[in-house]
Short mmCIF file of C-alpha atoms in Angstrom, two decimals:
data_model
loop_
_atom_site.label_atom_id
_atom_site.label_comp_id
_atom_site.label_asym_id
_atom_site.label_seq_id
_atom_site.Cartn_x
_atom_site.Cartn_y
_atom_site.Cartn_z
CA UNK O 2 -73.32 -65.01 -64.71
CA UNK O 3 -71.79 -68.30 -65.45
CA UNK O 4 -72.51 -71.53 -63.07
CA UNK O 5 -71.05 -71.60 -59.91
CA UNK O 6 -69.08 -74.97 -59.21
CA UNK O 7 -70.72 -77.74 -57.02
CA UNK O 8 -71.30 -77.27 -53.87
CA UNK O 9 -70.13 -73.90 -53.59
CA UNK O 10 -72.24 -70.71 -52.34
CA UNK O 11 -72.50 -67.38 -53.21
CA UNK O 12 -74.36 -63.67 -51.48
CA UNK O 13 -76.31 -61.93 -54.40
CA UNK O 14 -74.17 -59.56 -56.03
CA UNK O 15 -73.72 -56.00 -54.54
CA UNK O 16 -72.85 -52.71 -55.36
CA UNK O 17 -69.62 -51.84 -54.74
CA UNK O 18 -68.53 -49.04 -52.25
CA UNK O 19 -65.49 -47.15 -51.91
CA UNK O 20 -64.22 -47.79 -47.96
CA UNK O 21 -64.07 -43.84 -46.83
CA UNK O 22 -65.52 -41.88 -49.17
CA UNK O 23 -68.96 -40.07 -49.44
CA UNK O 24 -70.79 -37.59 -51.52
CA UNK O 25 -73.68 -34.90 -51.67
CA UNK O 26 -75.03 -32.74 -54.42
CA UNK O 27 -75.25 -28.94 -53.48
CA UNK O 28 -76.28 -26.23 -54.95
CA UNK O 29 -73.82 -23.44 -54.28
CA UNK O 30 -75.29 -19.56 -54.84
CA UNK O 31 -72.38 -19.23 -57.59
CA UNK O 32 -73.94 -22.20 -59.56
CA UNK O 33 -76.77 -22.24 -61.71
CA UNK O 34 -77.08 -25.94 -60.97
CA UNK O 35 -75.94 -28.54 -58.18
CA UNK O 36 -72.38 -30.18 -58.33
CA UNK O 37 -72.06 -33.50 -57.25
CA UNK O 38 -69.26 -33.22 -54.12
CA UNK O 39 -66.78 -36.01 -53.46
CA UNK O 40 -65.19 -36.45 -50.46
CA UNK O 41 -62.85 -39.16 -49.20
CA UNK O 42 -61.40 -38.49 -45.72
CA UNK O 43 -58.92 -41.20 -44.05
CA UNK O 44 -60.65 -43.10 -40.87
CA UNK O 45 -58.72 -41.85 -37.82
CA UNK O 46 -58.37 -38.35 -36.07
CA UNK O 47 -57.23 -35.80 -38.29
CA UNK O 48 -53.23 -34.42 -37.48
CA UNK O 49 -52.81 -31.20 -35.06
CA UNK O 50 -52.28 -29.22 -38.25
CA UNK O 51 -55.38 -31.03 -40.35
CA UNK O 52 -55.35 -32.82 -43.05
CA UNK O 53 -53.43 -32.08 -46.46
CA UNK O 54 -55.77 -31.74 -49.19
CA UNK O 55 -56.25 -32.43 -52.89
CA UNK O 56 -59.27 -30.69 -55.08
CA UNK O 57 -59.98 -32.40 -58.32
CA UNK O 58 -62.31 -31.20 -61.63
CA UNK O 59 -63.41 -33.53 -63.47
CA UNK O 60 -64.88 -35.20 -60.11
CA UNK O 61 -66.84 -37.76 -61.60
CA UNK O 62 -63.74 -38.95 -63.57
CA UNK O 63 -61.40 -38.64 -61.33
CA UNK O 64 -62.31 -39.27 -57.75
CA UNK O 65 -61.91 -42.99 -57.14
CA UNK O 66 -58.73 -43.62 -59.39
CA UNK O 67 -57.35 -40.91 -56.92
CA UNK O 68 -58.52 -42.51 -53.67
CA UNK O 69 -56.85 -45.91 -54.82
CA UNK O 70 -54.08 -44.24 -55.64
CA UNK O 71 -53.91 -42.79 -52.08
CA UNK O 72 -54.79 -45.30 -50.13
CA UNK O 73 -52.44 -47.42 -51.61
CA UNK O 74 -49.33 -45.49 -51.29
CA UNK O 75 -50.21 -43.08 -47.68
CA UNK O 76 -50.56 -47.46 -46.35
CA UNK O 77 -46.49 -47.55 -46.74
CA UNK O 78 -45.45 -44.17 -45.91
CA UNK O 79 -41.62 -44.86 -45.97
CA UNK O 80 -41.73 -46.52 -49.07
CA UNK O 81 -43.99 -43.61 -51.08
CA UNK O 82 -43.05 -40.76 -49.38
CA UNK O 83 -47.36 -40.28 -49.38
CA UNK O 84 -48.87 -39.39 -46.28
CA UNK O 85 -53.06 -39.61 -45.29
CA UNK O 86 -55.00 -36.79 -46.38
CA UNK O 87 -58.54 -35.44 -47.86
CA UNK O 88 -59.30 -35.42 -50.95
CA UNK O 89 -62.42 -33.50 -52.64
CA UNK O 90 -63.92 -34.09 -56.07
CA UNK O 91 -66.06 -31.74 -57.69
CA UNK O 92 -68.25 -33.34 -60.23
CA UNK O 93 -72.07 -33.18 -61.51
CA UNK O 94 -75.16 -35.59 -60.71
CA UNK O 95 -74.69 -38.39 -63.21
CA UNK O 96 -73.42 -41.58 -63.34
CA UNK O 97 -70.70 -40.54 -66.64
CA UNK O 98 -67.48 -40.07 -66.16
CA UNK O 99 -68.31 -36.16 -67.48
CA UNK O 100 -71.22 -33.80 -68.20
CA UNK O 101 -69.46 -32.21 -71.12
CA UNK O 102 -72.05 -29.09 -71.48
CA UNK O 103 -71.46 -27.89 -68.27
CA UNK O 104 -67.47 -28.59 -67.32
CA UNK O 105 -67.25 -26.28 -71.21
CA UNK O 106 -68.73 -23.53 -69.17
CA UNK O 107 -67.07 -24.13 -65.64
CA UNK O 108 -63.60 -25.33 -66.79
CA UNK O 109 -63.21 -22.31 -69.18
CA UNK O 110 -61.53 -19.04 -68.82
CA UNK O 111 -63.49 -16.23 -69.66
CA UNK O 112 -64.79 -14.11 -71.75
CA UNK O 113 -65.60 -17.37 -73.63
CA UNK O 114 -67.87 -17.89 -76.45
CA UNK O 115 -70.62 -19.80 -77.79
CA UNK O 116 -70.44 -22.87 -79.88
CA UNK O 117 -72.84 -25.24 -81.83
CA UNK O 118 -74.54 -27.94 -79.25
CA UNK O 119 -72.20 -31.51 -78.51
CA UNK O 120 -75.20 -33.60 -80.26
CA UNK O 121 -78.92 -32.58 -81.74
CA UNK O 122 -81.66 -30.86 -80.05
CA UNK O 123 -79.53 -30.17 -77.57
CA UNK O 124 -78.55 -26.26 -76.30
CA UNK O 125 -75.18 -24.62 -77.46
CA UNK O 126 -72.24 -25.07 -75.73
CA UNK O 127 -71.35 -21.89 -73.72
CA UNK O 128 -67.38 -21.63 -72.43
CA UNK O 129 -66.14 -19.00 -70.14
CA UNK O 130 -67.96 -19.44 -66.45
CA UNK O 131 -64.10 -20.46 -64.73
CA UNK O 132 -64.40 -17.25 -62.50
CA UNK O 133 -67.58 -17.75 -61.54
CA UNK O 134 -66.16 -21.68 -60.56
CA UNK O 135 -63.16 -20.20 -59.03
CA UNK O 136 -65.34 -17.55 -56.75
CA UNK O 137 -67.74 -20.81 -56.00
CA UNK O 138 -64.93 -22.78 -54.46
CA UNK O 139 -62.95 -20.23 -52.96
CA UNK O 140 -66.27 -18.47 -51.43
CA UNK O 141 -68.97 -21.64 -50.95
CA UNK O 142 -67.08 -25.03 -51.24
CA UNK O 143 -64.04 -24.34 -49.16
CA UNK O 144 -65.55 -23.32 -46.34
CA UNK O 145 -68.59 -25.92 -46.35
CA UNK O 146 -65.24 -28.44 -46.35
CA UNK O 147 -63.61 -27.00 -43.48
CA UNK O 148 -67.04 -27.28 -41.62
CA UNK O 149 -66.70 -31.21 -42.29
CA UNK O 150 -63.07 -32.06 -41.71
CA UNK O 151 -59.80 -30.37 -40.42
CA UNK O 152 -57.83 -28.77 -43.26
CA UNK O 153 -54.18 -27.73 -43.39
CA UNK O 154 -54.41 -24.78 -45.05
CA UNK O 155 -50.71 -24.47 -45.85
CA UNK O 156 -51.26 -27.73 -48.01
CA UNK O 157 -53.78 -26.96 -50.58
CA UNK O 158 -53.45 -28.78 -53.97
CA UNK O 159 -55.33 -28.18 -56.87
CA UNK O 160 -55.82 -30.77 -60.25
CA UNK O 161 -56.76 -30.67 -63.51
CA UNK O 162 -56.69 -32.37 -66.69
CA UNK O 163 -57.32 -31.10 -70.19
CA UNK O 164 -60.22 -27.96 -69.95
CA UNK O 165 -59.51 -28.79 -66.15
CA UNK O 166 -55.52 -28.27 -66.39
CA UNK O 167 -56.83 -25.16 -68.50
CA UNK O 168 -58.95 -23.86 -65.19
CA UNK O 169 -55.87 -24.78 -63.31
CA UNK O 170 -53.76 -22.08 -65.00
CA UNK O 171 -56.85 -19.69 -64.69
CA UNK O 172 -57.21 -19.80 -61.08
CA UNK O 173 -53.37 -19.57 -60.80
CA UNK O 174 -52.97 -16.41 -62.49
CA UNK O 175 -56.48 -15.18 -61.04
CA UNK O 176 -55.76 -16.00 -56.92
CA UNK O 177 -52.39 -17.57 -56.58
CA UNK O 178 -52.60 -17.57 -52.83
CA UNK O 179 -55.85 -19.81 -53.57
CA UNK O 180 -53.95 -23.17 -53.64
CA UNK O 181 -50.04 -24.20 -52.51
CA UNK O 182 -49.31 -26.52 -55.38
CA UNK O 183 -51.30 -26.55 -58.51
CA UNK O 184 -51.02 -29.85 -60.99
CA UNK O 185 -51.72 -28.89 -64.98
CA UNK O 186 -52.11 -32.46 -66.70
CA UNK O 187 -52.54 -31.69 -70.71
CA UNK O 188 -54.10 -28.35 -70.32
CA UNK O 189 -55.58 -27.00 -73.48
CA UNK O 190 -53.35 -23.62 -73.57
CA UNK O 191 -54.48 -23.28 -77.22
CA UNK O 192 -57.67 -23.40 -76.38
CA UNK O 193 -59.49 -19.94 -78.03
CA UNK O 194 -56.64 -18.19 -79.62
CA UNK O 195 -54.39 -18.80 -76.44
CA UNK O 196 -55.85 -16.63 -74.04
CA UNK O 197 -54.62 -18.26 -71.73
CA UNK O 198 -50.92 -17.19 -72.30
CA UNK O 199 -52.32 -13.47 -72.21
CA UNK O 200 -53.12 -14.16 -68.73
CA UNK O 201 -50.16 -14.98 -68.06
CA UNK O 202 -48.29 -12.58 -69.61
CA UNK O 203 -50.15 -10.10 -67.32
CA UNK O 204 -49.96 -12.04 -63.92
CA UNK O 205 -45.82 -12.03 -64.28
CA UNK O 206 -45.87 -8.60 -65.59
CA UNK O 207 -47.77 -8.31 -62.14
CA UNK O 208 -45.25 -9.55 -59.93
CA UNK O 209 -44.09 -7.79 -57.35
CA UNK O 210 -43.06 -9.81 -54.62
CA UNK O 211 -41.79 -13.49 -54.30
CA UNK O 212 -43.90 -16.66 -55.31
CA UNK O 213 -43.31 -19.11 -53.45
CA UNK O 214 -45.73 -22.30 -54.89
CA UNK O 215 -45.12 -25.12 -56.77
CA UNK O 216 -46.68 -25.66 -60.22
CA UNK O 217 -46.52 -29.07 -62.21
CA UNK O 218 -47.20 -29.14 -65.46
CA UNK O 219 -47.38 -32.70 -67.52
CA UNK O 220 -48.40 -34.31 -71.38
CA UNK O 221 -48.45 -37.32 -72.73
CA UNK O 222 -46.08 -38.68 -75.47
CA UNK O 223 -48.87 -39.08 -77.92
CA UNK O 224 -50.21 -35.03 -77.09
CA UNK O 225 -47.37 -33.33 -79.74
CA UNK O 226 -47.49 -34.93 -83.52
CA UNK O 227 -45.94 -38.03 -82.66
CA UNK O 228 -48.74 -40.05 -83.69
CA UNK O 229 -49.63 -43.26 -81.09
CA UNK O 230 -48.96 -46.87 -83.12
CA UNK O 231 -52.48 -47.43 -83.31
CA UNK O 232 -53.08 -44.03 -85.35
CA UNK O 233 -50.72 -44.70 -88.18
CA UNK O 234 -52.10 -45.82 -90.69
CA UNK O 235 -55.61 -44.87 -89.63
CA UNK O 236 -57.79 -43.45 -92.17
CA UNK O 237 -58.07 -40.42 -90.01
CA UNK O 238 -54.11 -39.96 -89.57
CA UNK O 239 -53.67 -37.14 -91.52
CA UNK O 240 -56.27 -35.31 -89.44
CA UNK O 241 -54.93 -36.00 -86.18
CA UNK O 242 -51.52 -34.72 -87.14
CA UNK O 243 -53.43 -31.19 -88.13
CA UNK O 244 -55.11 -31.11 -84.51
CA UNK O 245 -52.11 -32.06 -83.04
CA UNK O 246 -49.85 -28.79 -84.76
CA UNK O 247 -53.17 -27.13 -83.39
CA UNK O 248 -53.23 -27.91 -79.68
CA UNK O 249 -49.37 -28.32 -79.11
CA UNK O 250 -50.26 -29.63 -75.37
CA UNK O 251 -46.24 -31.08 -75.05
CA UNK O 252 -44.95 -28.27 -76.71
CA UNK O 253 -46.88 -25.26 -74.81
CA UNK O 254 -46.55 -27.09 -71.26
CA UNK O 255 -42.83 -27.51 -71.89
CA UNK O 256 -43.14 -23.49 -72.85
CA UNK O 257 -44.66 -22.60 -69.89
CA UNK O 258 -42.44 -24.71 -67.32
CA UNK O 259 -39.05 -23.01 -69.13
CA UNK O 260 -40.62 -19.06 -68.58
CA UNK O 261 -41.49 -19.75 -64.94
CA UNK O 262 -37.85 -22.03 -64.40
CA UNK O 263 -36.82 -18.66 -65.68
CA UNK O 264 -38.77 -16.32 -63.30
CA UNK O 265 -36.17 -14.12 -60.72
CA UNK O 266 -39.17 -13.43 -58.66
CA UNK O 267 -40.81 -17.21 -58.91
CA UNK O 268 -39.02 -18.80 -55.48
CA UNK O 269 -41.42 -22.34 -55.72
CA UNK O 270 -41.11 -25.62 -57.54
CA UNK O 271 -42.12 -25.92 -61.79
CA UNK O 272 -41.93 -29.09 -63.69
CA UNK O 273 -43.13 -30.28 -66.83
CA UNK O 274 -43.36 -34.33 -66.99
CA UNK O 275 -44.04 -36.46 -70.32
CA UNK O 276 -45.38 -39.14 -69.60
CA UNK O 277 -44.41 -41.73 -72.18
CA UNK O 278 -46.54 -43.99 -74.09
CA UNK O 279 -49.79 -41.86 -73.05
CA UNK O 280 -52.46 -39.54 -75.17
CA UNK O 281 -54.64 -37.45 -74.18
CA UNK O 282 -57.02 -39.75 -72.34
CA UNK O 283 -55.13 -42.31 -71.36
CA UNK O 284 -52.69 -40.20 -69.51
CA UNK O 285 -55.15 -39.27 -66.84
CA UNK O 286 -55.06 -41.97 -64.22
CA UNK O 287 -51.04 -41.88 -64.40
CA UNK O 288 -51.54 -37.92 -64.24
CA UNK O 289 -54.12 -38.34 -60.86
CA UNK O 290 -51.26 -40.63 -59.35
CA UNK O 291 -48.38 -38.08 -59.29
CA UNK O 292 -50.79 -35.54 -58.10
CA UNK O 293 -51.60 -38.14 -54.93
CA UNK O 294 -47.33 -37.79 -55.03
CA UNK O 295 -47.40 -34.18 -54.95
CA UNK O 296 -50.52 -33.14 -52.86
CA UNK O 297 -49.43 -35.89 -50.15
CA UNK O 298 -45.85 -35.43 -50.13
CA UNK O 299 -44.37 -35.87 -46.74
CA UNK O 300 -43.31 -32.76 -44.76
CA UNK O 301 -39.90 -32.47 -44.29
#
């Protein structure tokens, strides 16, 4: 720390805290280990209705870029068209932004698959545990919630980004009645083979009655093989352009926004957003700040 100037004063340095917001590891029977729960809850008495609502994956990640985001805009109402509301991050017990072995298996649609471990001497990476993630927060973490603060249950939101926009589209074709307005940020539709889209393809073929939800789907600029500046040139260039005719995150979001825009029996809201100037990383705290926008929406 450099020199303070004369005569000046300072308290010993403290951790920081984030005004609002709490958490608690639990170990939910549909887990095989605890998740690290988020919760940020504004500090007044909850609306008639309860509170709106916004569940994130990717907790540890996500959590306080999205309470900033809140409290920032719900402070001028008129101005953001954000109102107050809870938000809930589910994350695991460590101090990373992610705990890639186990969001592979939560985040992931199954029947998954097994694939070599991240690093050495550690275990393979197993994908394919989103319903049992799915039944955990529909059966265990919702209600523990409720028990804590009042919930609107007509505003449910639901956010994900990348294997977490992938578990987004899961538990939308697996319970749509599970959430009111799901956010997909760069989901990883490709991801094995594209069973994803199979899923879908059955849940419309499924339809039998109006859908009334609203489903936004986003990518960044740098997500399709437009390379970012900083790439070109790049002795791995060549390689990322092969990924990027791989994954096709702009291209398959775009897809997927057009068949539901299309849908005679979809009644709701789809849009698909590209965010300019953004990759796959970088686009997730400008992803987290329309999802404050769409979870928090004023009612009309």
């Amino acid at each position: 720390m450099s020199q303070l100037p004369p005569n000046s004063t300072a308290t010993p340095p403290l951790p920081v805290t984030l005004a609002g917001a709490t958490y608690v590891d639990l170990k939910f029977d549909n887990a095989d280990q605890p998740h690290r729960i988020l919760i940020y809850r504004p500090d007044k008495p909850a609306p008639p209705e309860g509170w709106p609502i916004l569940y994130l994956t990717d907790g540890n990640a996500c959590f306080a870029t999205a309470v900033d985001a809140l409290k920032v805009q719900s402070s001028y109402p008129n101005g953001t068209n954000v109102q107050e509301g809870v938000i809930v991050a589910i994350g695991y017990p460590t101090d990373g932004p992610y705990d890639p072995l186990r969001r592979s298996w939560d985040l992931s649609p199954p029947p998954g698959r097994v694939y070599p471990p991240f690093y050495p001497d550690t275990p393979d990476v197993r994908t394919g545990g989103g319903a049992r993630f799915l039944k955990m927060i529909e059966d265990e973490l919702k209600p523990w919630i409720e028990q804590q603060v009042p919930i609107d249950r007509s505003r449910q939101t639901l956010f994900g980004h990348s294997f977490g926009g992938l578990f987004t589209l899961f538990a939308l074709f697996a319970k749509p009645i599970a959430f009111d307005r799901w956010i997909s940020a760069s989901p990883s539709i490709y991801w094995e083979d594209g069973n994803i889209l199979v899923r879908e393809k059955e849940f419309l073929a499924s339809l039998d009655a109006p859908l009334d939800i609203e489903l936004h789907l986003s990518a960044g600029e740098y997500e399709g093989e437009k390379l970012a500046p900083f790439h070109k040139g790049a002795a791995d260039e060549h390689k990322r352009q092969q990924g990027a005719k791989e994954t096709r995150t702009i291209e398959l979001a775009r897809e997927m926004a057009q068949r539901w825009s299309a849908l005679a029996l979809f009644t709701g809201t789809v849009t698909f957003e590209e965010y300019a100037g953004e990759n796959h990383m970088s686009l997730l705290p400008v992803a987290l700040n329309r999802a404050v926008q769409v979870a928090f929406r004023r009612a009309k």
